[in-house]
mmCIF file of C-alpha atoms and ligand atoms in Angstrom:
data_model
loop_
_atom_site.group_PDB
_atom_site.id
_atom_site.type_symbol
_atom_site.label_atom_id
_atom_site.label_comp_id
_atom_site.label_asym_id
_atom_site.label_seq_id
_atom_site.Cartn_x
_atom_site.Cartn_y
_atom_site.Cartn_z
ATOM 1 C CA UNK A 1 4.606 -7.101 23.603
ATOM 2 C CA UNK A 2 2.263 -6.989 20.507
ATOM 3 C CA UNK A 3 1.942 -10.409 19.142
ATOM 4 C CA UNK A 4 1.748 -10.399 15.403
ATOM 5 C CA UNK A 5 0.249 -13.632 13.064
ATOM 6 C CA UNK A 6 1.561 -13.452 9.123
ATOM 7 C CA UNK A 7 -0.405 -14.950 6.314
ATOM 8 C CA UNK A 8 0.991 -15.592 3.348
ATOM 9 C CA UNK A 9 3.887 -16.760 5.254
ATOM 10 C CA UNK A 10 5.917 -18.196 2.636
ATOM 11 C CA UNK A 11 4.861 -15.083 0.305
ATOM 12 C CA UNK A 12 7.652 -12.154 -1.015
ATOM 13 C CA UNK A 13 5.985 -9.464 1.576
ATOM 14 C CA UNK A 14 5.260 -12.457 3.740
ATOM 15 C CA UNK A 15 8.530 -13.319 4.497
ATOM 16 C CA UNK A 16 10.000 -9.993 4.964
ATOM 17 C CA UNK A 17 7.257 -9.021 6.975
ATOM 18 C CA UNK A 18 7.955 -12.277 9.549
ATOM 19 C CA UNK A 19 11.915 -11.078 9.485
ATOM 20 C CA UNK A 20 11.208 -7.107 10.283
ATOM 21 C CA UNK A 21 8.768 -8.090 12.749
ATOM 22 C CA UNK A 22 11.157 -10.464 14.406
ATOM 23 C CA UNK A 23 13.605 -7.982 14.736
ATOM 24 C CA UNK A 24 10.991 -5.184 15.699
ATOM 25 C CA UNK A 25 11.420 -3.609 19.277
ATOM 26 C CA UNK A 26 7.940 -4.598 21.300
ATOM 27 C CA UNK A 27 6.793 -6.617 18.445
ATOM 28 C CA UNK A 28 6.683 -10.859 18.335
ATOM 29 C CA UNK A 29 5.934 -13.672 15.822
ATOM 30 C CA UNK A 30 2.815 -15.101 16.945
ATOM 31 C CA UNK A 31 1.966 -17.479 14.241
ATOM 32 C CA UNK A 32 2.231 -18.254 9.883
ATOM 33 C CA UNK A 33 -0.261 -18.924 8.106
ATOM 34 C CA UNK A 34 0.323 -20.455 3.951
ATOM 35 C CA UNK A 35 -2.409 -21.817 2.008
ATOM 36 C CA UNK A 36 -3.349 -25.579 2.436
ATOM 37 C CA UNK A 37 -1.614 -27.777 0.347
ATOM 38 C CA UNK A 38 1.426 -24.868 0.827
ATOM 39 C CA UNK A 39 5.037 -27.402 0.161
ATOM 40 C CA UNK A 40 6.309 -25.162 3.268
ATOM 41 C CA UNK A 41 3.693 -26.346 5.666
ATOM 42 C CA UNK A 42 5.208 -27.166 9.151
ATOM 43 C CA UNK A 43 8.546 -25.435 7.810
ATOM 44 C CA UNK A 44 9.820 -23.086 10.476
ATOM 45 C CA UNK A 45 8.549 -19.475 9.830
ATOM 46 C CA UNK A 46 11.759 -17.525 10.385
ATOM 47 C CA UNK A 47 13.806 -20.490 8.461
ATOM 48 C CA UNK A 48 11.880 -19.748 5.288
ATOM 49 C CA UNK A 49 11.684 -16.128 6.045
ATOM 50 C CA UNK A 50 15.848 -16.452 6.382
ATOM 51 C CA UNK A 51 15.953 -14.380 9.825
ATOM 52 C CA UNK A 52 16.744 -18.245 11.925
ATOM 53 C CA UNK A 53 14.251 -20.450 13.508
ATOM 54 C CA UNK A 54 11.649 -18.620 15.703
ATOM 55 C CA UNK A 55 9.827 -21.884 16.903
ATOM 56 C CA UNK A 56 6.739 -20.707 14.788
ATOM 57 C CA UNK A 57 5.806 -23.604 12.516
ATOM 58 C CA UNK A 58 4.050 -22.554 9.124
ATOM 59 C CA UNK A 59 0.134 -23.840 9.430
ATOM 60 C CA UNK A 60 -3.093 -23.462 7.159
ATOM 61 C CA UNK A 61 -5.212 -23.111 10.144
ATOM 62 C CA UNK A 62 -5.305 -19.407 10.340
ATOM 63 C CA UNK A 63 -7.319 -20.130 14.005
ATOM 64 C CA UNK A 64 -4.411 -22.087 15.160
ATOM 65 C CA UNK A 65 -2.037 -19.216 14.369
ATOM 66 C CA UNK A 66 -4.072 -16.335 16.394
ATOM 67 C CA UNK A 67 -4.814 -18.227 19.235
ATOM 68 C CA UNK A 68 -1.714 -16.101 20.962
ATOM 69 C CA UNK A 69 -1.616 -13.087 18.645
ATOM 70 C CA UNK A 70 -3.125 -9.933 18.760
ATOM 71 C CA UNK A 71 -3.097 -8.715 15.414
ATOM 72 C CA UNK A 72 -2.901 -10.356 12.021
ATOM 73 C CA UNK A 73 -0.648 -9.276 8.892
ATOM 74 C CA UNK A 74 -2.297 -9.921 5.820
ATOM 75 C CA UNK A 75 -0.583 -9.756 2.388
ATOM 76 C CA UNK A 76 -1.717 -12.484 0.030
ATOM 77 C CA UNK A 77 -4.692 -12.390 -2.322
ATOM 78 C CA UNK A 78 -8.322 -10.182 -1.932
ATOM 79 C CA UNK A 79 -10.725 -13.082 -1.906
ATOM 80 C CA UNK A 80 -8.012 -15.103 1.223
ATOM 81 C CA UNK A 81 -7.963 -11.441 2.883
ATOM 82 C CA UNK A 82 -11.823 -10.859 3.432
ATOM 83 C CA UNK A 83 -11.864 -14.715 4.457
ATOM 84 C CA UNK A 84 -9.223 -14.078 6.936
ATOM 85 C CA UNK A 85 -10.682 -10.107 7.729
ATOM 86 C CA UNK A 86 -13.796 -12.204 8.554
ATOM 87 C CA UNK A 87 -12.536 -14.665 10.826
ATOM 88 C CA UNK A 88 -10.355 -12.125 12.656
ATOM 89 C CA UNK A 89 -13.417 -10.070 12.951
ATOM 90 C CA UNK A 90 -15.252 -13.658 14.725
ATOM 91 C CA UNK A 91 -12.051 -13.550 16.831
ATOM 92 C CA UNK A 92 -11.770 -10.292 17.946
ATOM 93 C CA UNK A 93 -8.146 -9.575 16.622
ATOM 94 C CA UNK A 94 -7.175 -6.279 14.861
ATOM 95 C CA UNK A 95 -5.676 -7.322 11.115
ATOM 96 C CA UNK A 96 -3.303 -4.885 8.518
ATOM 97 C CA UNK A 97 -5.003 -5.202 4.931
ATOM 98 C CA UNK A 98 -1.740 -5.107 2.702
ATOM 99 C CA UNK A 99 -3.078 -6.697 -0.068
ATOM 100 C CA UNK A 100 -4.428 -4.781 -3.326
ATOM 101 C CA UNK A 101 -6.590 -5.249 -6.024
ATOM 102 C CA UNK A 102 -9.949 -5.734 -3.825
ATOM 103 C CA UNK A 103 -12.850 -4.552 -5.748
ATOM 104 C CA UNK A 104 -15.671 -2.253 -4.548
ATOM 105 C CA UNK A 105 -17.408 -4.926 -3.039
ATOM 106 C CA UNK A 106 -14.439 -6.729 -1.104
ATOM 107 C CA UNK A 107 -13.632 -2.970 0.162
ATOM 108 C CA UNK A 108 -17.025 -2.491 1.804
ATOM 109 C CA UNK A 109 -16.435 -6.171 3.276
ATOM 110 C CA UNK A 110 -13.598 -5.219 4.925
ATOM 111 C CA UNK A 111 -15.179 -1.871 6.528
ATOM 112 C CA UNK A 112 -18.105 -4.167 8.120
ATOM 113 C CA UNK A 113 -15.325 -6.265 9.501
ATOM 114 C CA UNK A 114 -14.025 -2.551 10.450
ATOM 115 C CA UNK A 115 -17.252 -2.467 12.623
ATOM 116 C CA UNK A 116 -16.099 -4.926 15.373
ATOM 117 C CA UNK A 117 -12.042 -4.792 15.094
ATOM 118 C CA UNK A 118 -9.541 -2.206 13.992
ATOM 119 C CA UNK A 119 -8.282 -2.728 10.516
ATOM 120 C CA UNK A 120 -5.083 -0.669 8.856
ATOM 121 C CA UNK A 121 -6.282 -1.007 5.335
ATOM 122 C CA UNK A 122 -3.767 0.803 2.251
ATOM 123 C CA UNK A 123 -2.798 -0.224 -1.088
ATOM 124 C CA UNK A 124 0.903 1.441 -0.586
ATOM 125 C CA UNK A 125 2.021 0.719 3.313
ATOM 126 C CA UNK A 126 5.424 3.180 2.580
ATOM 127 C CA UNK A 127 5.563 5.467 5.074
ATOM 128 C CA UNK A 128 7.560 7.567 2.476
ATOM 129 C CA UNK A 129 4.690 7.308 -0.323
ATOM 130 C CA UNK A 130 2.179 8.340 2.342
ATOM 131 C CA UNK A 131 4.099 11.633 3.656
ATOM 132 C CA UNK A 132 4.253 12.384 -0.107
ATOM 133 C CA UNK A 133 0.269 11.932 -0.500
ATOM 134 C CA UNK A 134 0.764 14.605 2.322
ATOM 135 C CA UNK A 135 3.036 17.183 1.031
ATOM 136 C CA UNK A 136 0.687 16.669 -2.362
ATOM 137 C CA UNK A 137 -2.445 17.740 -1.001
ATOM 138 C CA UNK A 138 -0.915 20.526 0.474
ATOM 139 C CA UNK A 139 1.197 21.751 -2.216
ATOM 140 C CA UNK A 140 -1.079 21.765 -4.545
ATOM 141 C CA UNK A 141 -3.804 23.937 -2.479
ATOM 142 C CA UNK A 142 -0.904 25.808 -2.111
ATOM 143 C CA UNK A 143 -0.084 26.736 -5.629
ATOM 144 C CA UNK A 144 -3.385 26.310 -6.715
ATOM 145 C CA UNK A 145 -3.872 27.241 -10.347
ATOM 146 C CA UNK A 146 -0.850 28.421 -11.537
ATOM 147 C CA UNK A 147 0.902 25.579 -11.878
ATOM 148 C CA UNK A 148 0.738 22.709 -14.498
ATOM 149 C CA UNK A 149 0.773 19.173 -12.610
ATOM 150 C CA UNK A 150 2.340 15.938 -14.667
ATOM 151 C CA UNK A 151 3.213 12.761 -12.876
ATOM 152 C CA UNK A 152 5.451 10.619 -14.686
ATOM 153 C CA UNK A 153 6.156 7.173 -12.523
ATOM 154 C CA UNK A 154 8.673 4.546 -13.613
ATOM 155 C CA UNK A 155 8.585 0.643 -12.704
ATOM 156 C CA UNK A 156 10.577 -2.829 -13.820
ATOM 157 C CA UNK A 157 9.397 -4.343 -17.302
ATOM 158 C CA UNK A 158 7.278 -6.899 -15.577
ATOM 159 C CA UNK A 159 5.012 -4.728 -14.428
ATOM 160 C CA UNK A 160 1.260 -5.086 -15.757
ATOM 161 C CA UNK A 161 -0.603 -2.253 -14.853
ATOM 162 C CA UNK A 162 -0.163 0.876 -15.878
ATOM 163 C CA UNK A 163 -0.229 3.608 -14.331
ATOM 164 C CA UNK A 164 0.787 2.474 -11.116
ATOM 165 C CA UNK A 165 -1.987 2.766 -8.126
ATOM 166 C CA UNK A 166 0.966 5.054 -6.602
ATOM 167 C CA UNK A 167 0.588 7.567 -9.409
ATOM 168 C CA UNK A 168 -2.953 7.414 -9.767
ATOM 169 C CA UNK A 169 -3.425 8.612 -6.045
ATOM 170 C CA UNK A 170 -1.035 10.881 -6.151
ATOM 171 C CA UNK A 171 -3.457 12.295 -9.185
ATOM 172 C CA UNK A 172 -6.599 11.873 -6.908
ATOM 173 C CA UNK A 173 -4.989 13.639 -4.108
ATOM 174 C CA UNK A 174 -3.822 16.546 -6.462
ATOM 175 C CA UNK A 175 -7.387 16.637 -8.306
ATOM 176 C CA UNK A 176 -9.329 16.976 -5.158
ATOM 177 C CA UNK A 177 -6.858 19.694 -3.423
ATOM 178 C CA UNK A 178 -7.689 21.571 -6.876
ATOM 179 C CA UNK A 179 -11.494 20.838 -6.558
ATOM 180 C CA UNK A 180 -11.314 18.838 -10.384
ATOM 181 C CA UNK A 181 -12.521 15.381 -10.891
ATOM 182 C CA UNK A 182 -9.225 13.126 -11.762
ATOM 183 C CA UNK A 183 -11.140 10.787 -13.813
ATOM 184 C CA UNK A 184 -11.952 14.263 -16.337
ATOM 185 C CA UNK A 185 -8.349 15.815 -15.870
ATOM 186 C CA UNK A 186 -6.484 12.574 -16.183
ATOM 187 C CA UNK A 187 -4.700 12.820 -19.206
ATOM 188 C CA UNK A 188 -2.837 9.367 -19.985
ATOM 189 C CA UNK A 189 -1.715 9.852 -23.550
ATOM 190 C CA UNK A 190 -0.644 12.730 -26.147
ATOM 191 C CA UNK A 191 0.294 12.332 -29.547
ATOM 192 C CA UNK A 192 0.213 13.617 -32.907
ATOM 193 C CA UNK A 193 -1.598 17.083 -32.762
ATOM 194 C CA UNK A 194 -3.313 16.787 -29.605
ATOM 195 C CA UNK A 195 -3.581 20.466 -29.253
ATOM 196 C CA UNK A 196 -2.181 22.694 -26.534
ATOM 197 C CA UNK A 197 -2.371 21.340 -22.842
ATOM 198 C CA UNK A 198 -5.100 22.151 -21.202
ATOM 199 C CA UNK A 199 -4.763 24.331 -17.743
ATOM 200 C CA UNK A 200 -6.817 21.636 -15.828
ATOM 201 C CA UNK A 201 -5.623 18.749 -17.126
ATOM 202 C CA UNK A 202 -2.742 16.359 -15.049
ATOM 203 C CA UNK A 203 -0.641 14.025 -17.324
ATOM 204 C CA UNK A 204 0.021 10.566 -16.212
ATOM 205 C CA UNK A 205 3.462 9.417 -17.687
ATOM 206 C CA UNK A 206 4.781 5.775 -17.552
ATOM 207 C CA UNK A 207 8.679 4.287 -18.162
ATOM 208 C CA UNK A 208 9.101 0.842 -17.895
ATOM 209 C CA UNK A 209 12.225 -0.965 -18.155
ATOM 210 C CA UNK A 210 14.735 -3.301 -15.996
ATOM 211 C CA UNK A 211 14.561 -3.689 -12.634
ATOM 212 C CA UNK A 212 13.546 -0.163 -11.190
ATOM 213 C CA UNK A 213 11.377 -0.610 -7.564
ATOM 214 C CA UNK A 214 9.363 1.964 -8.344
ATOM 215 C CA UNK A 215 9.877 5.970 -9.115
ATOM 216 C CA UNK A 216 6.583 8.659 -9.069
ATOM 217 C CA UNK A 217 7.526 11.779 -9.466
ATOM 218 C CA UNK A 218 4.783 15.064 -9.272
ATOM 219 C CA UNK A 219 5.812 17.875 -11.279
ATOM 220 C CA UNK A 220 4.521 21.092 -10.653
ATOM 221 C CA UNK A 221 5.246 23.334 -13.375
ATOM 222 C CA UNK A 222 4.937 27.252 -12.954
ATOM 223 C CA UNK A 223 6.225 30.258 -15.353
ATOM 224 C CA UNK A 224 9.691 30.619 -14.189
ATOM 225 C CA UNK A 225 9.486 28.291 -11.887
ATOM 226 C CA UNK A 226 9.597 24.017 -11.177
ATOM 227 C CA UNK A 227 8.618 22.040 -7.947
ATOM 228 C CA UNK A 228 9.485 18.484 -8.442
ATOM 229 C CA UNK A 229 8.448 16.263 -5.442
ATOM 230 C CA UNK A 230 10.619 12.481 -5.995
ATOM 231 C CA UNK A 231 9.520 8.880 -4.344
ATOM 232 C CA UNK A 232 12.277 6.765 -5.308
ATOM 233 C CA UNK A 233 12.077 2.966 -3.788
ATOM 234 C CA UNK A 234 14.731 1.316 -3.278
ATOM 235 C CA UNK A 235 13.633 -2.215 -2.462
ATOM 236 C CA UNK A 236 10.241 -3.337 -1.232
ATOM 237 C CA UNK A 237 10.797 -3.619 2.349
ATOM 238 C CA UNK A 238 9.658 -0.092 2.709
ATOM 239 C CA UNK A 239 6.250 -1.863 2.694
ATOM 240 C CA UNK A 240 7.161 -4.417 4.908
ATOM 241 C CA UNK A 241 8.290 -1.965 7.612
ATOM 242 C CA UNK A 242 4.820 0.374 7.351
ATOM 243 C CA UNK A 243 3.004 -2.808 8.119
ATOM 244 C CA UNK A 244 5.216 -3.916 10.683
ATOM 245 C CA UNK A 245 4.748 -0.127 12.010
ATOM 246 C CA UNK A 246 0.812 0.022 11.501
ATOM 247 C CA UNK A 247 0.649 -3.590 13.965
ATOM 248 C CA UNK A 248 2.349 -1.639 16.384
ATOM 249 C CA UNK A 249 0.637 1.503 16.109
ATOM 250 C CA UNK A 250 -2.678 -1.105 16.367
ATOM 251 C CA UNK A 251 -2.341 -2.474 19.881
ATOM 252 C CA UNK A 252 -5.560 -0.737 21.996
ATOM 253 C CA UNK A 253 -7.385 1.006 19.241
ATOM 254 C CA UNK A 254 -11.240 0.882 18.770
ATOM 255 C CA UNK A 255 -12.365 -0.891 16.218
ATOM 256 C CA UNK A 256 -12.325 0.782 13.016
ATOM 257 C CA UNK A 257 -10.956 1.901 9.662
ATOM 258 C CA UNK A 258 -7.848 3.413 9.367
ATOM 259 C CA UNK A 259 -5.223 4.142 6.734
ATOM 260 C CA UNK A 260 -1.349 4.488 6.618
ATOM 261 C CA UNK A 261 -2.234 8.633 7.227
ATOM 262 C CA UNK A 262 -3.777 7.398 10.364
ATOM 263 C CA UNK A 263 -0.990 5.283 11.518
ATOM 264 C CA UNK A 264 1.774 8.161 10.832
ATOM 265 C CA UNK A 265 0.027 10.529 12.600
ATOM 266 C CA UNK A 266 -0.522 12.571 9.285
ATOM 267 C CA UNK A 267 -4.732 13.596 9.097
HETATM 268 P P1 NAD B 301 3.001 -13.474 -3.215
HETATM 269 O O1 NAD B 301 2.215 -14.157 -4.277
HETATM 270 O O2 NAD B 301 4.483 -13.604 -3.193
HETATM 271 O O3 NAD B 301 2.461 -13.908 -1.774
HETATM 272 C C1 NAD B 301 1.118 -14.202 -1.474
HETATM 273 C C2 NAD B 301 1.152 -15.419 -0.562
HETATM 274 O O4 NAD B 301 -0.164 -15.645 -0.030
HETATM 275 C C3 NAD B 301 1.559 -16.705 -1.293
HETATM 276 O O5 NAD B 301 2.656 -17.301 -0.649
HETATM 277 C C4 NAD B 301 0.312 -17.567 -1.193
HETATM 278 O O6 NAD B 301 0.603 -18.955 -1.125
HETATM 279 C C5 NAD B 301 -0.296 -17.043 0.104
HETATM 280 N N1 NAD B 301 -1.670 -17.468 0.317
HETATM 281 C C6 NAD B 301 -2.631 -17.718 -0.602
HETATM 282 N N2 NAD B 301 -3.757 -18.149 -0.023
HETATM 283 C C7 NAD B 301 -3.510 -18.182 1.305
HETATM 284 C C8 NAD B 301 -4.292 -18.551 2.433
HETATM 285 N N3 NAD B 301 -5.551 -18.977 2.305
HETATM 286 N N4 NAD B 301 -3.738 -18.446 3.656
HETATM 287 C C9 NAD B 301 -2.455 -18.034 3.800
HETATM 288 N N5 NAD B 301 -1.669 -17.667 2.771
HETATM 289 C C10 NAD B 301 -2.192 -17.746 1.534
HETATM 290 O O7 NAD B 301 2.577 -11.935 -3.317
HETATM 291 P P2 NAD B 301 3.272 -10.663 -2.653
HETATM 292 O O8 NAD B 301 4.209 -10.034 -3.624
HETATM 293 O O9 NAD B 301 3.769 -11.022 -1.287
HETATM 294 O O10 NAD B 301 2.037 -9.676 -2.538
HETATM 295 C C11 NAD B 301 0.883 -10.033 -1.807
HETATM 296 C C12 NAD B 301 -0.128 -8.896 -1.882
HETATM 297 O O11 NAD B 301 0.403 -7.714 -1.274
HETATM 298 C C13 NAD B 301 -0.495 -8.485 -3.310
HETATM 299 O O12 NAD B 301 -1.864 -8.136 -3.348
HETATM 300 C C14 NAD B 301 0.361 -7.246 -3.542
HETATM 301 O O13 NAD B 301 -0.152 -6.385 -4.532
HETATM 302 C C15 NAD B 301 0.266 -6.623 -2.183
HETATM 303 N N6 NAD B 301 1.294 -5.615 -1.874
HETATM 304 C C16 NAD B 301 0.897 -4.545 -1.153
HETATM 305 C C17 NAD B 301 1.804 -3.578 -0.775
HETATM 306 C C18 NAD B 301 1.353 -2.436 0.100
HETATM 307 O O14 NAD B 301 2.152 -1.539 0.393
HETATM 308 N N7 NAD B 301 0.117 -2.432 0.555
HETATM 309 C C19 NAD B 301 3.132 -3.699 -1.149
HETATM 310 C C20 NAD B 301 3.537 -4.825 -1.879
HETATM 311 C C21 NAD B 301 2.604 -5.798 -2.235
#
């Protein structure tokens, strides 16, 4: 049994995480962690989550909550995950990075903490987005030249960023099948007379509106001829379950850094 501790308990990936682990074959709730100060402190963990009470009471003492685990979830904010990377690292438990938006810095934190624990570190834990990185890399060297490439990803009106970090790996993986540099090929906006396309360039495409998941789409464009390779996400528990899947994939492994690719089996 693989003991798992959540922090960010009370959190929208927190809580589905604590409910998909609960339910997970060979997998247990260990402990939940929320920020101190948190108004769900001492709340039961699989109350909030809404999967019934596990007996796990929501603490801020991220110590308390691994005493009995083996691995730590961690979905909240960059500057709380290195903290808790760090103290997992003091600890010797292994930890899945979930959270995104750590700069250059924070990332080469987390790979010293990499050093003396295993870490699962990826911006998108889907284990459908990451056999699609997959299938990129190799269409691409497959078709190689003659083929256009255009990514156009849709997302819900609230989003902020755009393109989405999907879409923009999905270029990266693409540019460096093709031996290009993304950041020269990226092409994030046409208009007016912007001349012809250019054979190396990949346009990055972005829809907004309602309440889509998330949709990337990479279109490989041919003379006579159309691949188009579709992500659609339905809700985002497909997350959820690829970190649930990399803490059990965790249990034994040398310390390290690995990535969703490692987990599904897929370098
Ligand atoms: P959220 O704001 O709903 O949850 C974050 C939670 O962390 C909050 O409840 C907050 O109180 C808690 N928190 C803050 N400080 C804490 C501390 N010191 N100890 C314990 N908990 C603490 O956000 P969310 O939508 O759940 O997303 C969290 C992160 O996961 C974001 O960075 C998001 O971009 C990322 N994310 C990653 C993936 C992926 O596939 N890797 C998917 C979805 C979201």
């Amino acid at each position: 049994m693989i003991k798992v501790a959540v922090t960010g308990a009370a959190g929208r990936m927190g809580g589905r995480i604590i409910t998909l682990v609960s339910e997970a074959e060979g997998l247990e709730v260990a402990g939940a962690v929320e920020m101190t100060g948190h108004a769900r402190l001492g709340d039961d963990a699989g109350y909030l989550a809404g999967c019934g009470n596990l007996g796990i009471k929501i603490t801020d003492s991220l110590e308390q909550a691994l005493v009995g685990a083996d691995v730590l979830i961690d979905f909240t904010w960059p500057e709380v995950t290195l903290a808790n990377a760090a103290t997992c690292a003091r600890l010797g438990k292994a930890v899945v990075v979930g959270t995104t938006g750590l700069n250059l810095e924070q990332r080469e934190a987390l790979s010293r903490v990499a050093e003396s624990v295993p870490v699962v570190f990826a911006p998108n834990m889907s284990v459908g987005v990451n056999v699609c990185f997959k299938l990129l890399k190799d269409m691409a060297r497959t078709l190689g030249e003659g083929f256009d490439v255009e990514i156009v990803e849709l997302h819900h009106n609230k989003k902020k960023d755009s393109p989405s970090g999907t879409a923009v790996r999905m270029g990266e993986i693409v540019a460096e099948a093709l031996e290009r540099d993304y950041n020269q090929v990226a092409n994030y906006h046409r208009e007016g007379m912007c001349g012809e396309r250019t054979r190396e360039e990949i346009g990055m495409q972005t829809v907004r509106g309602g309440d889509i998941v998330g949709e990337h789409t990479v279109y490989f464009i041919g003379m006579g001829e159309r691949i188009e390779l579709t992500h659609r996400a339905m809700s985002r528990d497909m997350f959820a379950r690829g970190a649930v899947r990399a803490a059990g994939w965790l249990g034994g492994k040398q310390a390290g850094l690995y990535d969703m690719q490692d987990v599904l089996g897929l370098k």
